[in-house]
Coordinates of C-alpha atoms in Angstrom, one line a residue:
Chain A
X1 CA 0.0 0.0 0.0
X2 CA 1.3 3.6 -0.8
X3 CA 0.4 6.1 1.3
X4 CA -0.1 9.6 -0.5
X5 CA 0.7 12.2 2.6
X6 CA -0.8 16.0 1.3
X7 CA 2.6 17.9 2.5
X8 CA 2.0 21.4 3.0
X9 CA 5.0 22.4 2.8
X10 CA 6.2 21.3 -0.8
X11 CA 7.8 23.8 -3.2
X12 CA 5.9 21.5 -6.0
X13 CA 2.4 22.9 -4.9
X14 CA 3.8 26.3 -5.0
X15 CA 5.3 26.0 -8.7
X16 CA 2.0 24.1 -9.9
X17 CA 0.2 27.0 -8.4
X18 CA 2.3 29.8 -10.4
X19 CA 2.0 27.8 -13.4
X20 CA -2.0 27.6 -13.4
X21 CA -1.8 31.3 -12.6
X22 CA 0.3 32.4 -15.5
X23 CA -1.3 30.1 -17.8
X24 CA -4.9 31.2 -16.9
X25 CA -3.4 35.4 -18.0
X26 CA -1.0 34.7 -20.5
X27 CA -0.6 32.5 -23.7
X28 CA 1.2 29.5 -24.3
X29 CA 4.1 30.9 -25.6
X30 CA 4.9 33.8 -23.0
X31 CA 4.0 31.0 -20.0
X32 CA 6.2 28.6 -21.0
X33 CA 9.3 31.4 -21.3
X34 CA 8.7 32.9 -18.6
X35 CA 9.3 29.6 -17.1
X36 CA 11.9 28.8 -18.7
X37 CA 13.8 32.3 -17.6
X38 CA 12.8 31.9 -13.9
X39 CA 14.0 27.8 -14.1
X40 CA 17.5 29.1 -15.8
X41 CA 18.1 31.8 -12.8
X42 CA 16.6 29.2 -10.0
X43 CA 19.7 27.0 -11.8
X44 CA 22.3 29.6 -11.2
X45 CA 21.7 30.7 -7.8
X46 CA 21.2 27.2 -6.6
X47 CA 24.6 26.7 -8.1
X48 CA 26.3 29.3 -6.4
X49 CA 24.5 29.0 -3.2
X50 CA 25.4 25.1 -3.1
X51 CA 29.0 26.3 -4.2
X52 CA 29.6 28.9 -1.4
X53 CA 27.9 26.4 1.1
X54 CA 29.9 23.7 0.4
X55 CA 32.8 25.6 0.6
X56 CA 32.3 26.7 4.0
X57 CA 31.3 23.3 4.9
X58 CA 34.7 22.0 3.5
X59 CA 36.2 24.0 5.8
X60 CA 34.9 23.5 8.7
X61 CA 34.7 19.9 8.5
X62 CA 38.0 19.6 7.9
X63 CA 39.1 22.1 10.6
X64 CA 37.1 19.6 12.9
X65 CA 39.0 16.9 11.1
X66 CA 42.2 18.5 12.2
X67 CA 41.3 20.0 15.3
X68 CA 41.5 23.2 14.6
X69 CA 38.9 26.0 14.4
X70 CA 38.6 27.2 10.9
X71 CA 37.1 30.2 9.1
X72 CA 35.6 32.0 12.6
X73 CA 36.3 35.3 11.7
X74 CA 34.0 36.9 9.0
X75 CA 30.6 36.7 10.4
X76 CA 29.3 34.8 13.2
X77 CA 31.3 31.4 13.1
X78 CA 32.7 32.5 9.8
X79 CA 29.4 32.2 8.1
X80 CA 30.4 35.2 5.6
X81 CA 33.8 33.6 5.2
X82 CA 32.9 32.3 1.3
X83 CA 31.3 35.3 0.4
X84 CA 34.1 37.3 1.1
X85 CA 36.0 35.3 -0.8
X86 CA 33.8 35.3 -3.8
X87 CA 33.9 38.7 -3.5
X88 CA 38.1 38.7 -3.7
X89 CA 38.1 36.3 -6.7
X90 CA 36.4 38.7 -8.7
X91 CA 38.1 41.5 -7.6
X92 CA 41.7 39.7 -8.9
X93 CA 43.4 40.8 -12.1
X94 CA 42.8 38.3 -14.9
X95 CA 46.4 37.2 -16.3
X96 CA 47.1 36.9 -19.8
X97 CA 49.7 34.4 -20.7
X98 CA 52.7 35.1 -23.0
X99 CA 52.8 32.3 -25.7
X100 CA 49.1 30.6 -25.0
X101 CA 46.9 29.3 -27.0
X102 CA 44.5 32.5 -26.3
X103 CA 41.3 30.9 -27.9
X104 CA 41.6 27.5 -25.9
X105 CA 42.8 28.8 -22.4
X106 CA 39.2 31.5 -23.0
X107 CA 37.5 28.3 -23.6
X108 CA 38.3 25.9 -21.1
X109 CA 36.2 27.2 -18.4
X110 CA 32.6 27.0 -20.6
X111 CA 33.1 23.3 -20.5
X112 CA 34.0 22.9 -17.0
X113 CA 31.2 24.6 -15.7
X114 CA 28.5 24.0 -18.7
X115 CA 29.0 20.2 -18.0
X116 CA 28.5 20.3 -14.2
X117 CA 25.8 23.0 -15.1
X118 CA 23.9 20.4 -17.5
X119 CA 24.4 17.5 -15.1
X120 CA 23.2 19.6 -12.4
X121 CA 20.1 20.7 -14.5
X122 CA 19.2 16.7 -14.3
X123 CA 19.2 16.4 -10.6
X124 CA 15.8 15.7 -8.7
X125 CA 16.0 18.0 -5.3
X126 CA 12.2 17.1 -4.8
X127 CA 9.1 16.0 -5.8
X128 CA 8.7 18.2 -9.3
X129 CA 11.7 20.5 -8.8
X130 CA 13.7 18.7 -11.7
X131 CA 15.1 20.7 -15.0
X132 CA 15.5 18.4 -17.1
X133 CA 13.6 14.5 -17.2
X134 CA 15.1 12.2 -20.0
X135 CA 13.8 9.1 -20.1
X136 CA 17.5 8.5 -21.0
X137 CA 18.4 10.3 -17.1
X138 CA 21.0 8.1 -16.1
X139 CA 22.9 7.9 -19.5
X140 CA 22.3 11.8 -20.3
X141 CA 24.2 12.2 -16.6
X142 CA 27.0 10.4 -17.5
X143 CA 27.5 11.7 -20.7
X144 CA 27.3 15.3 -20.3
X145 CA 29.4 14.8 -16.9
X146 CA 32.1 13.7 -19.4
X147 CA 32.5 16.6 -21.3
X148 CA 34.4 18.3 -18.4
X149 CA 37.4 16.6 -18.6
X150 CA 37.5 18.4 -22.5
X151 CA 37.8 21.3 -20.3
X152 CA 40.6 20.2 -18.1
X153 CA 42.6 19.1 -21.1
X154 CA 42.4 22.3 -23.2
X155 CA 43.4 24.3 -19.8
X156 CA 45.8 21.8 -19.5
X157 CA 47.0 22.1 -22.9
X158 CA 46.6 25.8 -23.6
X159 CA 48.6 26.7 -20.8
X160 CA 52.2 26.1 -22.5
X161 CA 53.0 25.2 -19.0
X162 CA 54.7 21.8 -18.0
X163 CA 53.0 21.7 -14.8
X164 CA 49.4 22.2 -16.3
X165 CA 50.3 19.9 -19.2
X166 CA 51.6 17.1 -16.5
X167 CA 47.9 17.7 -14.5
X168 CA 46.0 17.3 -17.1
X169 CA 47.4 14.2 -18.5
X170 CA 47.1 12.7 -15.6
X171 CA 43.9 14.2 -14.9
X172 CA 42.4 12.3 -18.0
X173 CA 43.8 9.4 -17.4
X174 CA 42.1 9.3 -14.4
X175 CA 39.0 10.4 -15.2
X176 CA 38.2 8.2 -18.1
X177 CA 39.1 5.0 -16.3
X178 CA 36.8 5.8 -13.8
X179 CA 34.0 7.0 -15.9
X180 CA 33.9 3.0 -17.1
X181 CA 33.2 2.2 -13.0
X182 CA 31.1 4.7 -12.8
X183 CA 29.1 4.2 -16.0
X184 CA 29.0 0.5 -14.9
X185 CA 27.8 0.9 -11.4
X186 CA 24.6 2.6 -12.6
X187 CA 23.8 0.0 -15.2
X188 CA 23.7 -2.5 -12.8
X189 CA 21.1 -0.3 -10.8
X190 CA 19.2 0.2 -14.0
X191 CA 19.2 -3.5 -15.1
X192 CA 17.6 -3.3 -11.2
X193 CA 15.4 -0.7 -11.9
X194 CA 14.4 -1.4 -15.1
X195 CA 14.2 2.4 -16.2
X196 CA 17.0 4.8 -17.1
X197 CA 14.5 8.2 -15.8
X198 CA 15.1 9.1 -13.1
X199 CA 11.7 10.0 -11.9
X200 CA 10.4 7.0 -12.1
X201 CA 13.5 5.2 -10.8
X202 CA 12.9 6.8 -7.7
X203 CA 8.9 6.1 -7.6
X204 CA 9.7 3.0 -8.0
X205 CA 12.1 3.1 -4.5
X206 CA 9.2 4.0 -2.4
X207 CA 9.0 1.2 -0.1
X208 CA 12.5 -0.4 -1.0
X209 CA 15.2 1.4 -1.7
X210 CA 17.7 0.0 -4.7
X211 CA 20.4 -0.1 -2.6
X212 CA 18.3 -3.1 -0.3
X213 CA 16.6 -3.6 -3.3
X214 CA 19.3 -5.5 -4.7
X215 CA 21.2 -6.2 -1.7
X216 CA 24.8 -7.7 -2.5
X217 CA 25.0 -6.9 -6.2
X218 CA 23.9 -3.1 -5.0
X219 CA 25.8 -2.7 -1.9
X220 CA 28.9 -3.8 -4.0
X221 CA 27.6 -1.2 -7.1
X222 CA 27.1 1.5 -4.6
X223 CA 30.6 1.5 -3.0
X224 CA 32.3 1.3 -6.7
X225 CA 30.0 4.3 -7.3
X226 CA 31.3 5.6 -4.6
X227 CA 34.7 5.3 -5.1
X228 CA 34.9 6.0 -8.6
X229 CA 32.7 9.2 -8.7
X230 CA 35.4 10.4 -5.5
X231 CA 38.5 9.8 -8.4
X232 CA 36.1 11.7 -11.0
X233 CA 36.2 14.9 -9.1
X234 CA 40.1 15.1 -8.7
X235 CA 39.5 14.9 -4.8
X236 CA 41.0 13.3 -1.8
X237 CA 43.1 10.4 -2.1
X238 CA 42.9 10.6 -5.5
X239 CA 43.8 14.2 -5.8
X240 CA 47.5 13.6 -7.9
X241 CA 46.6 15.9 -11.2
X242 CA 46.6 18.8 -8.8
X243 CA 48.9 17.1 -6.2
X244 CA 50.0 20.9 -5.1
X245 CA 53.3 19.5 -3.7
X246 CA 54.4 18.6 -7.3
X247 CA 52.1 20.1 -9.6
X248 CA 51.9 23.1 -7.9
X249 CA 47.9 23.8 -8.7
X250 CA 47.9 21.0 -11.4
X251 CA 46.1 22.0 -15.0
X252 CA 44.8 25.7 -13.7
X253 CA 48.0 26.7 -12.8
X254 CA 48.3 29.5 -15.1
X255 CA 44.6 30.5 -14.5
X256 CA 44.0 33.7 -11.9
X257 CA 41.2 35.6 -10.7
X258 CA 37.8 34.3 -12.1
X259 CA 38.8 31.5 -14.3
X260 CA 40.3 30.1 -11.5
X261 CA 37.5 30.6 -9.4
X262 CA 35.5 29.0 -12.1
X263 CA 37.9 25.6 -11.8
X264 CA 37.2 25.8 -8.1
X265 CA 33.5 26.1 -8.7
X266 CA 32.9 23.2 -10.7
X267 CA 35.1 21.0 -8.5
X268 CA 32.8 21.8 -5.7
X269 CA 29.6 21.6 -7.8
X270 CA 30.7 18.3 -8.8
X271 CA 31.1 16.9 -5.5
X272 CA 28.2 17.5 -5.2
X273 CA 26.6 16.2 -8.0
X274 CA 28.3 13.1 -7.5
X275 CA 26.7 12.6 -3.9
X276 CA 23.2 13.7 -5.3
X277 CA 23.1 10.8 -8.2
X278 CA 24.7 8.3 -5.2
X279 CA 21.4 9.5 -3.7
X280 CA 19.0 9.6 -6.5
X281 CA 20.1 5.9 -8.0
X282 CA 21.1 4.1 -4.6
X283 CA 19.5 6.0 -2.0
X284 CA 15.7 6.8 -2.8
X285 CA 16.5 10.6 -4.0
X286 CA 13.6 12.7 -2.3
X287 CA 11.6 9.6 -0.7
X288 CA 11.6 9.4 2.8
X289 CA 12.5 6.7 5.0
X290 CA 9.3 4.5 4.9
X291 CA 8.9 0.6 5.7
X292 CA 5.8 -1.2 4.9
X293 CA 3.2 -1.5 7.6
X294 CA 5.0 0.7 10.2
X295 CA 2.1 3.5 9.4
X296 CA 2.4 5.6 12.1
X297 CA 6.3 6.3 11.6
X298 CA 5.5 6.2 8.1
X299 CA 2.9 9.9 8.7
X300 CA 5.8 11.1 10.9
X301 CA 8.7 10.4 8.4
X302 CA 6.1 11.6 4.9
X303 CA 5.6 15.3 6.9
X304 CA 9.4 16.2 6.1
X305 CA 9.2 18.0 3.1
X306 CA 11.3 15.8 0.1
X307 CA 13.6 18.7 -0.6
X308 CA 14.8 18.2 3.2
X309 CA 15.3 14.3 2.6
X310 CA 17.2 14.9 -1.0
X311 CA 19.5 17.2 1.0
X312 CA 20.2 15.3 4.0
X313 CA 21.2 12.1 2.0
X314 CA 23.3 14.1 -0.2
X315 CA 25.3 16.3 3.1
X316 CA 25.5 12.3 4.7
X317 CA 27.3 11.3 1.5
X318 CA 29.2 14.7 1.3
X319 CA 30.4 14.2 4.5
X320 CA 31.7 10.9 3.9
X321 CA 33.7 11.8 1.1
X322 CA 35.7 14.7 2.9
X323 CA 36.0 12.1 5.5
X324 CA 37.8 9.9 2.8
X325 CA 39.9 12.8 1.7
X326 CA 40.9 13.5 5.0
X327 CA 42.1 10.1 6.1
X328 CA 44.1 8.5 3.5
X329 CA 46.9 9.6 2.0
X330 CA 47.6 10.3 -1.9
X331 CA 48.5 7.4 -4.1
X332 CA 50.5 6.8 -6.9
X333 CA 49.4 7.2 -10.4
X334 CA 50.0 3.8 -11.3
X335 CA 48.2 2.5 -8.1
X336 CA 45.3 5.2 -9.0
X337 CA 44.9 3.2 -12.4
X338 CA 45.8 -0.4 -11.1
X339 CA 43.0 -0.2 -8.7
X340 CA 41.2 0.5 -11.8
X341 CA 42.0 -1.5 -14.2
X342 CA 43.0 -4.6 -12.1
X343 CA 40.1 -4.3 -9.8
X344 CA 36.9 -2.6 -10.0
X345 CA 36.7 -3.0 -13.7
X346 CA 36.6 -6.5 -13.6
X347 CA 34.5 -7.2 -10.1
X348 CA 31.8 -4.5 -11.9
X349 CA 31.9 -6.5 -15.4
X350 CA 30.4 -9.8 -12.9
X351 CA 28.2 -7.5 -10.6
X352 CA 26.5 -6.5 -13.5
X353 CA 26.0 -10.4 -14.5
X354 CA 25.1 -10.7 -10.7
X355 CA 22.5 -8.4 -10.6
X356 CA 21.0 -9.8 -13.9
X357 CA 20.9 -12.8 -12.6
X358 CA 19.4 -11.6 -9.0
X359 CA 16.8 -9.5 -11.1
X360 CA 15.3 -13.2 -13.4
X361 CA 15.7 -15.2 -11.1
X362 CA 13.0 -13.2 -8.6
X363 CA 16.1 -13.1 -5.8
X364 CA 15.6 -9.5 -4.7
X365 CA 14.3 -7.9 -1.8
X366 CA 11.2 -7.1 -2.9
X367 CA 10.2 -10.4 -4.3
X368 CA 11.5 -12.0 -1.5
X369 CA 9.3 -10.5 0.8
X370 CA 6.3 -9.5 -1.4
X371 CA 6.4 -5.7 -0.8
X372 CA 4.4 -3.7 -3.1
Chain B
X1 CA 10.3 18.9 -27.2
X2 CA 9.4 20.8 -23.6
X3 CA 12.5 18.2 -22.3
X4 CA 14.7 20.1 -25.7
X5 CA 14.0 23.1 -24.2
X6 CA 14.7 23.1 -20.9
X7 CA 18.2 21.2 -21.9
X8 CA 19.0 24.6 -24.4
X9 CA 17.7 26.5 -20.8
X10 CA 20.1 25.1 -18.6
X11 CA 22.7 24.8 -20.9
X12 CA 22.5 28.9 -21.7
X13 CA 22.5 29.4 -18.3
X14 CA 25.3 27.9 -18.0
X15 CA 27.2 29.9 -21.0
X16 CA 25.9 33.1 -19.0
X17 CA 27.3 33.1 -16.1
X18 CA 30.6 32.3 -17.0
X19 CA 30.4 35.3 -19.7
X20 CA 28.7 37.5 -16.9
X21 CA 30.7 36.3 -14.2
X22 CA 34.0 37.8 -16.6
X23 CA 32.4 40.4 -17.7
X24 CA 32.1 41.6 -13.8
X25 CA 35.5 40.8 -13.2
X26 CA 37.2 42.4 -16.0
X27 CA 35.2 45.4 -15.2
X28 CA 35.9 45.1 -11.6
X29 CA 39.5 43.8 -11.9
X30 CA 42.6 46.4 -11.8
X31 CA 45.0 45.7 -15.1
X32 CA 48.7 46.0 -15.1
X33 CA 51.2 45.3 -17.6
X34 CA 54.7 43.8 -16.8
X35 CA 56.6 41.7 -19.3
X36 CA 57.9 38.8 -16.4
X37 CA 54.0 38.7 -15.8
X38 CA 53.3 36.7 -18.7
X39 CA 55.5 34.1 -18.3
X40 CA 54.7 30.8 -17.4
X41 CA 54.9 29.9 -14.1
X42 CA 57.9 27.2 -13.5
X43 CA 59.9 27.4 -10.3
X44 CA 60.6 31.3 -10.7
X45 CA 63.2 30.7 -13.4
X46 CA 62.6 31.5 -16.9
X47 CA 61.1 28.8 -19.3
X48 CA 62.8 26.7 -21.1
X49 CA 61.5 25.4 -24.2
X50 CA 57.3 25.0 -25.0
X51 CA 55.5 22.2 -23.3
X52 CA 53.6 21.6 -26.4
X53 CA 55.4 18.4 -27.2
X54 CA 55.5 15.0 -27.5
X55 CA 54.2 12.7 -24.2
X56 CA 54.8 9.7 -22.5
X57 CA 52.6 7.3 -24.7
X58 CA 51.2 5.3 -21.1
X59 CA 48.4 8.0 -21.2
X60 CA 47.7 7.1 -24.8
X61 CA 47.3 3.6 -24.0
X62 CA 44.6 3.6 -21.5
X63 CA 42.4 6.3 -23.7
X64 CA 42.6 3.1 -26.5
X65 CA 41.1 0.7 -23.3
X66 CA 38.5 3.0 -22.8
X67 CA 37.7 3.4 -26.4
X68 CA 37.0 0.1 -26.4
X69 CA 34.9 -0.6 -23.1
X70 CA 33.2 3.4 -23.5
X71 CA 31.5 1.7 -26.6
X72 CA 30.7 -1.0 -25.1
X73 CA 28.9 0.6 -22.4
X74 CA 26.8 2.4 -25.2
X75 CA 25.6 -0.8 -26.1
X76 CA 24.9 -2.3 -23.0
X77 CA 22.8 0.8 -21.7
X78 CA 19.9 -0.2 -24.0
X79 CA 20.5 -3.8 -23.2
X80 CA 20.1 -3.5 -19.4
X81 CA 16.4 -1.4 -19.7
X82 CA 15.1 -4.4 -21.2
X83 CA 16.5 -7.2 -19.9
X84 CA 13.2 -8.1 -17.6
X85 CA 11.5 -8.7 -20.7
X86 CA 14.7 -10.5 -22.5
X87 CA 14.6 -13.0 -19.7
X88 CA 17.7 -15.3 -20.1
X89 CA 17.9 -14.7 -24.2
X90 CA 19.6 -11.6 -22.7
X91 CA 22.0 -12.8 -20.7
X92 CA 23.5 -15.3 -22.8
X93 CA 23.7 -13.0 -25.2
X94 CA 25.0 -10.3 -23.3
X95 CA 27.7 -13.0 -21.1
X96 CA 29.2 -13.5 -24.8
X97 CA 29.6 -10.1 -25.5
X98 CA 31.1 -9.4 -21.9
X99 CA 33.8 -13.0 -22.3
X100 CA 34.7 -11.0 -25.4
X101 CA 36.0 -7.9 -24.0
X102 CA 36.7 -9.4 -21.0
X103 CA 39.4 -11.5 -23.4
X104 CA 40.7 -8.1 -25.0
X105 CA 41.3 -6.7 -21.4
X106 CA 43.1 -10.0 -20.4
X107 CA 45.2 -9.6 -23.5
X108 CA 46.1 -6.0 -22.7
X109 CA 46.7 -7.1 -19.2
X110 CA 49.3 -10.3 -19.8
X111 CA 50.6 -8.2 -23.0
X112 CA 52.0 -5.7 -20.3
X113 CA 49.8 -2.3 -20.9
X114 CA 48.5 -2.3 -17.7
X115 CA 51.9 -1.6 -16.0
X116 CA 52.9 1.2 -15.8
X117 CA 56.7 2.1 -16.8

């Protein structure tokens, strides 16, 4: 039995309102762009609140990591801490480079943030507060997510520095070999799922979520996921292309002032997108926690609004992966691709033959026990 | 087509605010003009030689494995929607596909291109 719980406090009611509202003054036409303008600037300062959060976050949690205090200085608890220092990155001088490819080095940045802009566009954050809803979802994410590595290599390239160069080879070496993990870890949720949208891949979560759902052949998918979407974003232990003891800054070396804050931007923003698809495929995106015939914890659990849910999940797993970077050390570039190569490669191509073989022969969760 | 849209949407949002967010910085932004300014940045000595040149061919191996097991994943995306319905056709089918580049890797593996020298 589903339970449909009227939430009050939804954003979705409040959008389906404004969209009966302008519909019943204006025409088709002038509805749907004035939609379309107000979800472009809803995009953009989502993005740069989530950025400037983040950032803060990072910092604090790994001042607490370190036991130390932090940013405590601008604003209470160095709340205006990121601010300010959006506020500096603009204010810096951008450098022009003698002896650069001017047209790539101007282009790099489009890529980095246009990608994690599109991927981010795809991204439930509640119930009807999602851009864009493929039917392809899960395919359009990984392949638009891809595009930013174009990015690092043109900055990489453009620079005419070795350092850059050095960072951004090794930057897509890495990325690409665990794009295939990545890549492959979803499929197996999809073969699971049996739908690559992710709307319905998260109705269909309501009383099971995939990553119980599927139990070993998940769990295992959902760490590899894990693991390989932390080496995507250049972070922690897996942070070599811009190992700063080396590389210096790795491939935006040579950038200053905004198009290095751009860099910094999308690294952030894809942190975060990583965590959000973690939640969306593995973790029951917006749904709350509900188990079947538990109804009155089910009521309780329903009255927190699904924008709350998606964002808790997502700060659980963000939180875990600054955890990660802040406990292991950095490894070697042929380690960083052994582990690929050698071992999640091959333990993902028989996962996905696991989970095939879990999903006809009836062996998952929700067959087992007969929910839904 | 409202799907179309909203992709072109988010994806000119995306081209605006990195030509905005320049546009306020080079606005905002004091300009000087040294000639050591321009150089690129390599242990405070000057550069020798471009960096556009020719690379350690390691990097170049591992982009030809992923060539091979990006397409693949192309192919199996489709396959793994559908493969409730397919029923065990699809896995056989798919298991031979998978033994097959799970050979090719296995070749690259015991012909050395997975070490990295």
């Amino acid at each position: 039995m589903i339970l449909n719980y009227s939430q009050p406090l939804e954003i979705s009611n409040l959008t389906s309102w404004f969209d009966q509202y302008l519909r019943s003054n204006l025409s088709e036409f002038w509805t749907l762009l004035i939609e379309f303008v107000l979800v472009g600037i809803f995009l953009l300062a989502a993005y740069a609140v989530i950025a400037l959060i983040l950032i803060y976050a990072e910092r604090k949690i790994t001042a607490f990591f370190q036991a130390r205090l932090g940013p405590n200085r601008v604003g209470k608890w160095g709340l205006l801490q990121s601010v300010a220092d959006m506020i500096k990155i603009l204010l810096k001088e951008i450098i022009r480079i003698n002896r650069s490819d001017r047209f790539l080095f101007f282009a790099a940045p489009f890529f980095m943030i246009v990608a994690s802009m599109l991927t981010f566009g795809a991204i439930p954050f509640g119930k009807g507060l999602q851009a864009i809803d493929f039917n392809i979802g899960v395919l359009y994410v990984t392949a638009v997510s891809s595009l930013g590595i174009i990015g690092v290599l043109l900055a990489g390239w453009s620079s005419n520095n070795k350092y850059s160069m050095i960072g951004a080879m090794r930057s897509g070496a890495q990325f690409i070999s665990y794009e295939l993990s990545s890549g492959f870890a979803l499929m197996t949720i999809v073969v699971l799922a049996g739908t690559m949208q992710f709307s319905q891949m998260i109705e269909g979560q309501r009383f099971c979520w995939n990553i119980f759902n599927g139990h070993i052949s998940s769990i295992i998918a959902f760490v590899i996921y894990l693991i390989s979407g932390h080496a995507e974003t250049n972070r922690g232990p897996f942070d070599l292309p811009e190992a700063e003891s080396e590389l210096t800054a790795g491939y935006h070396t040579e950038y200053s002032g905004l198009q290095f804050g751009f860099y910094y931007l999308a690294e952030y923003l894809n942190m975060f997108i990583i965590a959000s698809i973690a939640t969306t495929v593995f973790l029951g995106g917006y749904l709350p926690i509900q188990i079947q015939g538990w109804d009155a914890f089910n009521g309780i659990m329903g009255y927190i609004p699904s924008y709350v849910w998606f964002f808790s999940k997502t700060g659980f797993l963000i939180f875990l992966s600054l955890w990660v970077r802040w406990s292991f050390p950095r490894l070697r570039i042929d380690q960083l691709l052994n582990l690929e190569w050698k071992y999640l490669l091959p333990i993902n191509l028989v996962n996905l033959l696991l989970m095939v073989i879990l999903v006809l022969t009836g062996l998952t969760l929700k067959n087992l026990f007969g929910i839904l | 087509m409202s799907s179309l849209s909203l992709f072109l949407t988010v994806f000119i949002s995306g081209v605006v605010l990195v030509i905005v967010g320049l546009g306020i910085a080079i606005l905002l932004a004091p300009q000087s003009f040294n000639l050591q300014k321009g150089e690129p940045y390599e242990c405070g000595i000057p550069t020798h030689g471009t960096s556009w040149m020719q690379f350690k061919a390691g990097y170049y191996l591992y982009a030809i494995l992923y060539l091979m097991f990006d397409v693949e994943t192309i192919f199996l995306f489709p396959w793994s929607v559908v493969v409730r319905d397919l029923g065990y056709t699809g896995l056989y089918s798919i298991l031979f596909f998978i033994v097959i580049l799970g050979l090719g890797l296995a070749y690259a593996w015991k012909k050395g291109v997975l070490k990295w020298s």
